[in-house]
XYZ file of C-alpha atoms in Angstrom:
557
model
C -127.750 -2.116 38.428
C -128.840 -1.192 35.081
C -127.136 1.986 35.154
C -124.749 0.468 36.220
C -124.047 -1.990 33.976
C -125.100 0.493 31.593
C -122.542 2.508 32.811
C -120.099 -0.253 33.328
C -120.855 -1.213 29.259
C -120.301 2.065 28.642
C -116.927 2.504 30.222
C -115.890 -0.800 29.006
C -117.104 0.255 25.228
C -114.465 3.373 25.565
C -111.831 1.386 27.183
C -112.012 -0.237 24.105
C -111.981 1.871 21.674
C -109.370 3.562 23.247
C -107.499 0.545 23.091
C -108.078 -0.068 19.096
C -107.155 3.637 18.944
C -103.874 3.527 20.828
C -103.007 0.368 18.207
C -103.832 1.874 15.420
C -101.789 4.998 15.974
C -98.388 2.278 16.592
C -99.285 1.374 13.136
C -98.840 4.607 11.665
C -96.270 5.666 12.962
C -94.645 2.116 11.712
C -96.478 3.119 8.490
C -95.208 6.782 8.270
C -91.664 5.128 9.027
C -91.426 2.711 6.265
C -93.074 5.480 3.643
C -90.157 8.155 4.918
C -87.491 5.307 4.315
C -89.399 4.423 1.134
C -90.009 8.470 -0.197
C -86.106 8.644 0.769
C -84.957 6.014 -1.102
C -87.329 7.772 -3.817
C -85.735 10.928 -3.511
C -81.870 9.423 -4.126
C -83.274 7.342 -7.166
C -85.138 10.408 -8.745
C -82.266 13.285 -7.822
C -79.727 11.135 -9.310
C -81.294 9.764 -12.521
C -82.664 12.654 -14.247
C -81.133 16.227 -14.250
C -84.587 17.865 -13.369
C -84.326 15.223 -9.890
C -83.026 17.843 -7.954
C -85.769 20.144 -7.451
C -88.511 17.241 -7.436
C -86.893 15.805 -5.008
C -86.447 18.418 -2.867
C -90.097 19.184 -3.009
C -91.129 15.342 -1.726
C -88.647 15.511 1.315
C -89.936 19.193 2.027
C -93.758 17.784 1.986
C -92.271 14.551 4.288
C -90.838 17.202 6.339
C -94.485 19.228 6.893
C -96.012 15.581 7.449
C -94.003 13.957 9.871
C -93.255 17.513 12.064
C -89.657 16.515 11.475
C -86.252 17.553 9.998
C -84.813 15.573 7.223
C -82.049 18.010 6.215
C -83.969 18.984 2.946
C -82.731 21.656 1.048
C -80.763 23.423 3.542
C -78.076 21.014 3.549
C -78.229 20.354 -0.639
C -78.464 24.467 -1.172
C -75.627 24.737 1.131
C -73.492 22.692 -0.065
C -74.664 23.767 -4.008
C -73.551 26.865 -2.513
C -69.998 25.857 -0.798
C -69.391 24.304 -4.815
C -70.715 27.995 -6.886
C -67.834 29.205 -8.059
C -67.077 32.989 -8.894
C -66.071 33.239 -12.580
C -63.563 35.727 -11.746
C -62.150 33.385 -9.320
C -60.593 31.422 -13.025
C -57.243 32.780 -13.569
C -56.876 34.140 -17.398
C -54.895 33.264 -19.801
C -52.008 35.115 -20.251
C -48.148 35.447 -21.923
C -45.483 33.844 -20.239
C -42.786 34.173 -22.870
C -41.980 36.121 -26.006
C -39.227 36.711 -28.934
C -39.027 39.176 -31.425
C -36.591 39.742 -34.772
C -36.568 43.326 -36.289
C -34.735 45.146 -38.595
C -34.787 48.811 -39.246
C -33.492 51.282 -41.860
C -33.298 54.675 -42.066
C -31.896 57.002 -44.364
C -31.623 60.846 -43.908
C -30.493 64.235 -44.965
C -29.817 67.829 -43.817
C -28.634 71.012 -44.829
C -27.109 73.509 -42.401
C -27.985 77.268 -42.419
C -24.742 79.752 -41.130
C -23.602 76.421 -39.969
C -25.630 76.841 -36.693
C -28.680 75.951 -37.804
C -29.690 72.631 -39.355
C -32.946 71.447 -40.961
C -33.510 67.744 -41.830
C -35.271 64.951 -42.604
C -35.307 60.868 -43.195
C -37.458 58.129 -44.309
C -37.359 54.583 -43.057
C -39.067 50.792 -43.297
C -38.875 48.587 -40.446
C -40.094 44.528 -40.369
C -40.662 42.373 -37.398
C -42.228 39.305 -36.178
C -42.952 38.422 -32.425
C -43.991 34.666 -31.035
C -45.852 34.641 -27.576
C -46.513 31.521 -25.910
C -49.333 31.359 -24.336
C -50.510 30.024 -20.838
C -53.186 27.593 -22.809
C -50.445 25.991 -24.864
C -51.451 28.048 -27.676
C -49.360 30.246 -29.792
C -49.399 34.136 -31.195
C -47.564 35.048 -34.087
C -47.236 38.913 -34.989
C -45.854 39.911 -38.555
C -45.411 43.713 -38.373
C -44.473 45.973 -41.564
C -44.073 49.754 -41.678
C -42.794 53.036 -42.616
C -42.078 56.279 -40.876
C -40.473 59.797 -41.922
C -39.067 62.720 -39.721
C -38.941 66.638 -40.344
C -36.333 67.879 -37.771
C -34.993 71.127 -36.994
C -32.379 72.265 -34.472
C -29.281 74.461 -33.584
C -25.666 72.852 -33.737
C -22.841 75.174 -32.008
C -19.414 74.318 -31.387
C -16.439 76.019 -30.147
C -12.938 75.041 -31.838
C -9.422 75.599 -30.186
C -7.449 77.572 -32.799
C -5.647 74.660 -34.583
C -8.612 72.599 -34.544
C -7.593 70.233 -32.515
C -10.432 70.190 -29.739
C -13.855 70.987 -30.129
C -16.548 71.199 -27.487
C -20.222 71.240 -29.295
C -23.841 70.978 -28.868
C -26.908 70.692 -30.139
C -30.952 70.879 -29.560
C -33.080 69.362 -32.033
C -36.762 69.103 -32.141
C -38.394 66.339 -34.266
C -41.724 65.723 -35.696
C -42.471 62.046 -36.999
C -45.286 60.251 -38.852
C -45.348 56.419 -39.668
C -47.876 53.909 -40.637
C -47.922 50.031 -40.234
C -49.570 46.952 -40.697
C -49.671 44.152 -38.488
C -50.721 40.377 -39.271
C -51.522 37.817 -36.451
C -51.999 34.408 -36.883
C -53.496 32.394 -33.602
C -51.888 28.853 -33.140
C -53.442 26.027 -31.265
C -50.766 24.215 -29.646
C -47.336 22.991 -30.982
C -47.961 20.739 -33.215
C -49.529 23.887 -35.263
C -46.900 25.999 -34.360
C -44.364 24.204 -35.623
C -46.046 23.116 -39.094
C -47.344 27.046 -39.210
C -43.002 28.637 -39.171
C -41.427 26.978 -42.137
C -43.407 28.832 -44.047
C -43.890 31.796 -42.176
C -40.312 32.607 -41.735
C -39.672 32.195 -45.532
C -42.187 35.074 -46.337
C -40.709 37.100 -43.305
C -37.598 36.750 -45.542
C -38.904 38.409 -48.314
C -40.934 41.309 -46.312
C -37.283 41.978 -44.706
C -35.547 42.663 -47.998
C -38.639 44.968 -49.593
C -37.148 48.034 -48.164
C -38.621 51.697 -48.173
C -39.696 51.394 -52.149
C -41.155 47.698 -51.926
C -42.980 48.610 -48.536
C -45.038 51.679 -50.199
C -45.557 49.718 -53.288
C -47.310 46.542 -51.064
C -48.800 49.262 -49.241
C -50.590 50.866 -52.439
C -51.373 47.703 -54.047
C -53.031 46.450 -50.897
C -55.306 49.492 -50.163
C -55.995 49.881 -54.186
C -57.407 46.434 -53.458
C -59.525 46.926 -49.968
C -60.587 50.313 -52.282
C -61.906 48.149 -55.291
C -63.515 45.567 -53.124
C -65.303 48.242 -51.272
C -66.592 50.102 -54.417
C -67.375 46.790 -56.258
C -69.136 45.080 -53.155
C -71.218 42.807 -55.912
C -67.844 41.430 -56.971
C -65.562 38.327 -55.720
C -62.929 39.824 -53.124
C -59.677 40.655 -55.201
C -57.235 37.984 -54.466
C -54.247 38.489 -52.014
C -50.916 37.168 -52.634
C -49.782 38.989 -49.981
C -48.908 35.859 -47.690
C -48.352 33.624 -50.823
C -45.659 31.884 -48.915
C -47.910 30.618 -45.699
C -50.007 28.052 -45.324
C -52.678 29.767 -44.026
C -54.036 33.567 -43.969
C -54.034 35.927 -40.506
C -56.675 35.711 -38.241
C -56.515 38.972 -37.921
C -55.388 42.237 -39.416
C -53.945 45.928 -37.672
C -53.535 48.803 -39.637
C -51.749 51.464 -37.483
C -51.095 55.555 -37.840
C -48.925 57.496 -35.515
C -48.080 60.619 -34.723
C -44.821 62.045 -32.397
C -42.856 64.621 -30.950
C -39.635 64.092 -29.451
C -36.845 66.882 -28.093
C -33.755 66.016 -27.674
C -30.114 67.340 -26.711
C -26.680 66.796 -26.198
C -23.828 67.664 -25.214
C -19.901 66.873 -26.306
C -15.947 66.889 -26.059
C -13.729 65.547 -29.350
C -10.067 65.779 -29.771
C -8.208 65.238 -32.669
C -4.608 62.850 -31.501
C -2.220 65.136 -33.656
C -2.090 68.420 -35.162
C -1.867 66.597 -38.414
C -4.467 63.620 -37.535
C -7.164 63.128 -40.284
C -9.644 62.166 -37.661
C -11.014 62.923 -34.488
C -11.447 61.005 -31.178
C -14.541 61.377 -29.523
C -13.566 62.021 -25.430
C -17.072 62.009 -24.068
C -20.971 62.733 -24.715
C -24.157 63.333 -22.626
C -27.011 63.671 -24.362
C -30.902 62.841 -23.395
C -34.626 63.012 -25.377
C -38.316 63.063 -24.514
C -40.856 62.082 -26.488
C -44.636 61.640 -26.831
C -46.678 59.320 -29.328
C -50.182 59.282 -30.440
C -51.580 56.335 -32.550
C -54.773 54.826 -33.714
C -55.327 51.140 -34.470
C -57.982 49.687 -36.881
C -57.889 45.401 -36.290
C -60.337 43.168 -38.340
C -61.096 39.901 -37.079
C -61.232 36.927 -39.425
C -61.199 34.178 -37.545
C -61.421 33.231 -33.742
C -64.219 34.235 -30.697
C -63.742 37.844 -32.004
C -64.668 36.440 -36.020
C -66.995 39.519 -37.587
C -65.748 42.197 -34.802
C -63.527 45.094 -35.629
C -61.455 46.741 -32.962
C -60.324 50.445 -32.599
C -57.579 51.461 -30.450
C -56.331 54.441 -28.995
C -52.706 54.801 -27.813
C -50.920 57.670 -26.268
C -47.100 56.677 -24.890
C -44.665 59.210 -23.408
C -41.125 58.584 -22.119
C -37.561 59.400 -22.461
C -33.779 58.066 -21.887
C -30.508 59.781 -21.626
C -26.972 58.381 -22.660
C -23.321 58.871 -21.477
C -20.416 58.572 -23.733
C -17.131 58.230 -23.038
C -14.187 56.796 -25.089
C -16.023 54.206 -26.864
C -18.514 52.839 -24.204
C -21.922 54.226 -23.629
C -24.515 53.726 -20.774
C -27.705 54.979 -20.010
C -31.053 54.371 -19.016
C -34.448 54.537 -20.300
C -38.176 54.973 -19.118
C -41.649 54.833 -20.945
C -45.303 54.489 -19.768
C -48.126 53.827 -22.383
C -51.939 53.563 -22.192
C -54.424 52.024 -24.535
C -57.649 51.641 -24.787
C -59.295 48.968 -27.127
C -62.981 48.785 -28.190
C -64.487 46.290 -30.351
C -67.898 46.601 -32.381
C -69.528 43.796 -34.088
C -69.759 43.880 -37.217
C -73.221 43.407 -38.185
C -75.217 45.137 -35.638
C -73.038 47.896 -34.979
C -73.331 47.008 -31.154
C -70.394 47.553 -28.779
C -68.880 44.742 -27.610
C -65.908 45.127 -25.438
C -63.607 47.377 -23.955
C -60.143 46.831 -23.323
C -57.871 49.053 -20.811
C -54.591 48.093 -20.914
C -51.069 49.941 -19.519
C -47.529 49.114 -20.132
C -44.806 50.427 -18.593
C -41.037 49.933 -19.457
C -37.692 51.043 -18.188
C -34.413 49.354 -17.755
C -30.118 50.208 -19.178
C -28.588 50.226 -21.975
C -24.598 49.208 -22.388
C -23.122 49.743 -25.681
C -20.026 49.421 -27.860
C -20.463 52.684 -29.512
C -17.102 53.064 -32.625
C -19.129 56.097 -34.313
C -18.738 58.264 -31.882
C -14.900 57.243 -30.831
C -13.690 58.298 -34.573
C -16.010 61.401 -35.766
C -14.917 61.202 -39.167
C -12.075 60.960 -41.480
C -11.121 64.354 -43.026
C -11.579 63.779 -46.979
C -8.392 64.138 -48.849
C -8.538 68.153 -50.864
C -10.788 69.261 -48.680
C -10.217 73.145 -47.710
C -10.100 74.374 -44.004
C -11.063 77.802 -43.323
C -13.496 80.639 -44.468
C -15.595 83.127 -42.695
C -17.714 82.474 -39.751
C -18.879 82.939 -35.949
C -15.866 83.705 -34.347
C -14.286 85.404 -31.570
C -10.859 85.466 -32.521
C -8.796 82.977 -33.128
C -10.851 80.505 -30.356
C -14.635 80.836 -31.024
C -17.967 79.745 -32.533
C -18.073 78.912 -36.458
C -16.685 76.463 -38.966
C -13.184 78.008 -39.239
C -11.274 74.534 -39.127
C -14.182 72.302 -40.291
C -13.606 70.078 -43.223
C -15.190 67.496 -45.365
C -15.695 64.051 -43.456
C -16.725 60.488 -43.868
C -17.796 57.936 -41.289
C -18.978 54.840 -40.837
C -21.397 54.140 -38.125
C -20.797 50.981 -35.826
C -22.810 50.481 -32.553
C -23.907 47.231 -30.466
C -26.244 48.070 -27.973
C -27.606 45.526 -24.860
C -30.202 46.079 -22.662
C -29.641 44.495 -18.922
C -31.882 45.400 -15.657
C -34.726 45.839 -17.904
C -38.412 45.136 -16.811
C -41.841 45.518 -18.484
C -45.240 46.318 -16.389
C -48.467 45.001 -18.019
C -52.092 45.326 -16.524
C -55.058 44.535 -18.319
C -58.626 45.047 -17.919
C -61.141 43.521 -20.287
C -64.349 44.455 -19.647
C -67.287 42.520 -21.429
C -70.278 44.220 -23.122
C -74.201 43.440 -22.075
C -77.249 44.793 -22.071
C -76.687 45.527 -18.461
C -73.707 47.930 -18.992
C -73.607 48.459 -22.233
C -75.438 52.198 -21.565
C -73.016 52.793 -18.850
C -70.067 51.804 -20.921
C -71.099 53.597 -24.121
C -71.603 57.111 -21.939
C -68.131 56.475 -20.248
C -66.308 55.976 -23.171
C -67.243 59.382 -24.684
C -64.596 61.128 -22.801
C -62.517 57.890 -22.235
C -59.453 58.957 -24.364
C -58.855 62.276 -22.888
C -58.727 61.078 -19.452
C -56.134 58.439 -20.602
C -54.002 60.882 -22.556
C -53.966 63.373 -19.903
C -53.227 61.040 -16.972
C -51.202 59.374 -18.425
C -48.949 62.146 -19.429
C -49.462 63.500 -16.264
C -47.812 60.388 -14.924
C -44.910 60.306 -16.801
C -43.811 63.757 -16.071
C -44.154 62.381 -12.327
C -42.087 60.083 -12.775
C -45.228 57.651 -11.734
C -45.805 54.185 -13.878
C -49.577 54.942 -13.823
C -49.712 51.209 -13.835
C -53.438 51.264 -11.492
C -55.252 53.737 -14.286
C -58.048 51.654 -14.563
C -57.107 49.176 -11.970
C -60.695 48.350 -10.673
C -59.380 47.869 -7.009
C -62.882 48.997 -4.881
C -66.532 49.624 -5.456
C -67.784 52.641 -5.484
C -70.650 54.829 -5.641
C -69.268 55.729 -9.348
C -71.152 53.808 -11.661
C -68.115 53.343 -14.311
C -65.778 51.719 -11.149
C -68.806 49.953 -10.170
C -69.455 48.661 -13.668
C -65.828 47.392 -13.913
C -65.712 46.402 -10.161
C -68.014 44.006 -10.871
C -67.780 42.465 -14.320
C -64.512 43.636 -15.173
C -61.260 40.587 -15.762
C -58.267 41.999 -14.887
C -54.400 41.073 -14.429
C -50.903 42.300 -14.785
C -47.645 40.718 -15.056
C -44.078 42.008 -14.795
C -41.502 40.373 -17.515
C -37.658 40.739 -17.338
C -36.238 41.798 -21.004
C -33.607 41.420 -22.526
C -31.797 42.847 -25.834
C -28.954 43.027 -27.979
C -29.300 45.413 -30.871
C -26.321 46.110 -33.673
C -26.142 49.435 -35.770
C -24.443 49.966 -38.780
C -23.825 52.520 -41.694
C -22.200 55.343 -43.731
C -22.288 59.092 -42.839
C -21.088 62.426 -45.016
C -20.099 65.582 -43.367
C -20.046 68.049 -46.001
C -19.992 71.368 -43.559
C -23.214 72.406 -45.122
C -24.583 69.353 -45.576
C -24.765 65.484 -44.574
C -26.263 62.374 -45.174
C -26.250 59.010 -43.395
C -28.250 55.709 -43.647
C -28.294 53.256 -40.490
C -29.743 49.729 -40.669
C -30.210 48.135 -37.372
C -31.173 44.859 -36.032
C -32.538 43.497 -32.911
C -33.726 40.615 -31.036
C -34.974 40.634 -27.790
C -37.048 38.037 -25.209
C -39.337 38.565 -22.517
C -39.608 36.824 -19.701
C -42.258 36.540 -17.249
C -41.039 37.000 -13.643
C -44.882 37.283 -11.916
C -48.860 37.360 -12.934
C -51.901 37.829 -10.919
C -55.105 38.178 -11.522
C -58.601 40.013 -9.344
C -60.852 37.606 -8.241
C -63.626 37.466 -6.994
C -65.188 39.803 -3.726
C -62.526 39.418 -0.641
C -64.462 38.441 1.940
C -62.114 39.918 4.227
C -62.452 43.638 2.649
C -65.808 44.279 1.615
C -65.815 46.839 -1.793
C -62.414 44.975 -2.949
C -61.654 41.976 -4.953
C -59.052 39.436 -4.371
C -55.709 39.814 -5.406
C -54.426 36.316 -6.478
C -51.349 34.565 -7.845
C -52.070 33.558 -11.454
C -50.146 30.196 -10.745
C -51.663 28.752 -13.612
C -49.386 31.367 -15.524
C -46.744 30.952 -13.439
C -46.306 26.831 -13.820
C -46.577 27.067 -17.618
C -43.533 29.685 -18.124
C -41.342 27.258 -15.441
């Protein structure tokens, strides 16, 4: 019985604890409950009150989660949806032109002498002046004040064949042209409207006066202004010489261009003229067809002032090729025109010397021309005691030469509009780090032929080489790679339009002539569509999204 009973204790002793055990696990689990709702409740307070919440928070529910062996949705769900809201920063549209206007004026005045009559040699000077507003997508505003000169050396061959009374004459010529020019550009970076509108008041009284400087006043600003950069450089210890050269405004540029080019240009044509009468003093001009090519080198030096890009300086590299072709006849002129350019922009800062960005950009323009052309429908009026005849080219009484040439005078009158015209930008900006600035630096080394050769390559193919440094796919090249992936880029395609008048004397003097031509034009642009590369399309692996810059789109409507 002892046993027993010992037993019997026993067994009733474990019942018993068993039983205290089996209560005091239902209060832990009622314990472990209220501290989850209690550590939750923690976690809300703690991730939303301080900014460093987040991550301590995440910690406590991942330790709750170890504890009670069960899922809380820590971390998973938060990194997810901290995921779902990461945005690409190439997913944000740039900002871009919508919309821009631009007054020039133009003069040119030039000379030649002809050799056997056949031959001519020739030259001209000019000035031209221009200002440009772009609005921007932002609101803000761009104002351009351009300034230059140019001169031309040209040389050519000028035959004609005469009926025997003078009366018709078919010619042609072939002229080849080299030009030079240099100009300076002034931009001035507007906020919003309000600026915009206080800034032009000002600004178009001092275009005023750059306008009427001419050939002579735009060397002499031109001499004083680099006698001053000279001094200042020489005399760094001094105070920088004062510019009046914006006296006028009511504020100075942002920025500063200073711009040398270089061209060649062929060109040809073709003609019938008829004078009405045997005794006519003039004669009529029936019909022309004539055509050029050209190509254009330049190199940009821009100094930032003012702006994100205060204490860089920019260099840029240019090379544009194109042509057009015009028909003539009685008094009306068509034609058409095509040009592609390239650029490429790179920007150092100042101070360290340390590249900073590079800037790919290609344009490509082509549209018709309509014109109102009186210089060509009267080729000159015969001046009065002038003598026909002389020695010359000839075979017999029909033939090459000057036999019934005379002194003429002309006056040149032209108005010119441009209609089905269109303007291809793209744009790649590619920013400068320590990551790819080695990459970048190497790449650029041979940058600028590659650009001058393609893209000359693509204008005799008739090709808009409008994707030359389109970064469209990755690739095992580390420059497309480099621009692949932290490259912006965009384009945008703006409908032009332009109306352009011509006017000036000309002197025929058989073995000589001389004409001056002032011209003026304004024309707009447009923008007709913009889109931007985003970020990687998850649909095509290697390429980037090509999206509708609608934030472009909505300001310009």
């Amino acid at each position: 019985m002892t046993r027993q009973r010992a037993g019997a204790e026993h067994v009733g002793v474990a019942d018993d604890v068993s039983s205290r055990r089996g209560e005091r696990g239902f209060a832990a689990v009622e314990h472990l409950g209220i501290i989850i709702v209690a550590a939750a409740l923690l976690v809300v307070v703690i991730g939303a009150a301080t900014p460093w919440g987040s991550s301590i928070a995440t910690s406590i529910c991942q330790r709750i989660e170890q504890i009670s062996d069960s899922s809380l949705g820590c971390g998973s769900g938060s990194d997810q949806s901290a995921h779902e809201n990461e945005s690409d920063p190439r997913d944000e549209p740039p900002v871009c032109r919508f919309s821009s206007s631009t007054e020039s004026r133009a003069t040119d005045t030039g000379a030649g002498v002809r050799l056997w009559r056949v031959a001519r040699v020739g030259g001209s000077v000019g000035d031209h002046a221009a200002y440009t507003v772009e609005q921007m997508s932002d609101g803000s505003y761009q104002v351009h004040l351009a300034e230059g000169i140019n001169g031309e050396l040209s040389a050519g061959v000028d035959l004609s064949y005469r009926s025997k009374n003078g009366g018709t004459n078919i010619g042609g010529q072939a002229e080849f042209a080299r030009q030079v020019g240099a100009e300076v550009v002034q931009t001035w970076n507007l906020e919003d409207q309000a600026a915009f509108d206080a800034f032009m008041p000002s600004f178009e009284e001092h275009y005023a006066e750059v306008e009427d400087r001419g050939f002579i006043g735009s060397v002499w600003e031109g001499t004083k202004g680099a006698a001053r950069a000279t001094g200042d450089f020489l005399c760094f210890w001094c105070d920088d010489s004062p510019d009046d050269g914006w006296s006028h405004l009511t504020r100075a540029p942002d920025s500063t261009s200073y711009t040398g080019n270089s061209a060649n240009e062929v060109s040809g044509s073709l003609g019938l003229s008829a004078k009405p009468g045997e005794n006519a003093p003039f004669s009529l001009g029936v019909g022309s067809v004539e055509g050029s090519y050209g190509i254009d080198d330049s190199i940009t030096i821009q100094t930032h002032e003012t702006g994100e890009k205060a204490g860089q300086t920019t260099l840029s590299m240019a090379f544009e090729s194109g042509g057009d072709w015009e028909g003539y006849l009685l008094g009306l002129t068509g034609g058409s025109f095509s040009t592609s350019t390239g650029a490429v922009h790179i920007s150092y800062d100042n101070a360290t010397g340390e590249l900073t960005e590079v800037r790919l950009q290609t344009v490509n323009e082509s549209g018709s021309v309509f014109a109102l052309d009186a210089s060509n429908l009267i080729g000159g009026i015969d001046i009065p005691g002038s003598s026909d005849g002389g020695s010359g080219l000839g075979h017999g009484e029909d033939g090459f030469g000057w036999q019934d040439s005379s002194y003429s005078a002309g006056f040149q009158a032209r108005l010119d509009g441009e209609f089905d015209s269109s303007t291809l930008v793209t744009d790649v900006t590619l920013e400068v780090n320590d990551g790819n600035r080695e990459v970048a630096q190497e790449w650029l080394g041979g940058v600028t032929g590659v650009l001058r050769a393609d893209m000359l390559a693509s204008a005799l193919a008739s090709g808009d080489g409008a994707e030359l440094f389109w970064p469209g796919r990755a690739s095992d090249d580390p420059v497309q790679q480099m621009l692949f992936e932290d490259a912006t880029a965009h384009g945008a395609i703006y409908a032009n339009t332009s109306e352009s008048s011509t006017t000036g004397p000309n002197v025929d003097l058989i073995l000589a002539d001389f004409s001056r031509e002032t011209t003026s034009t304004s024309s707009t642009g447009e923008l007709v569509d913009a889109w931007f590369l985003g970020g990687e399309d998850p649909n095509n692996p290697g390429q980037r999204s090509q999206v509708t810059n609608e934030d472009c789109l909505s300001a310009g409507g």
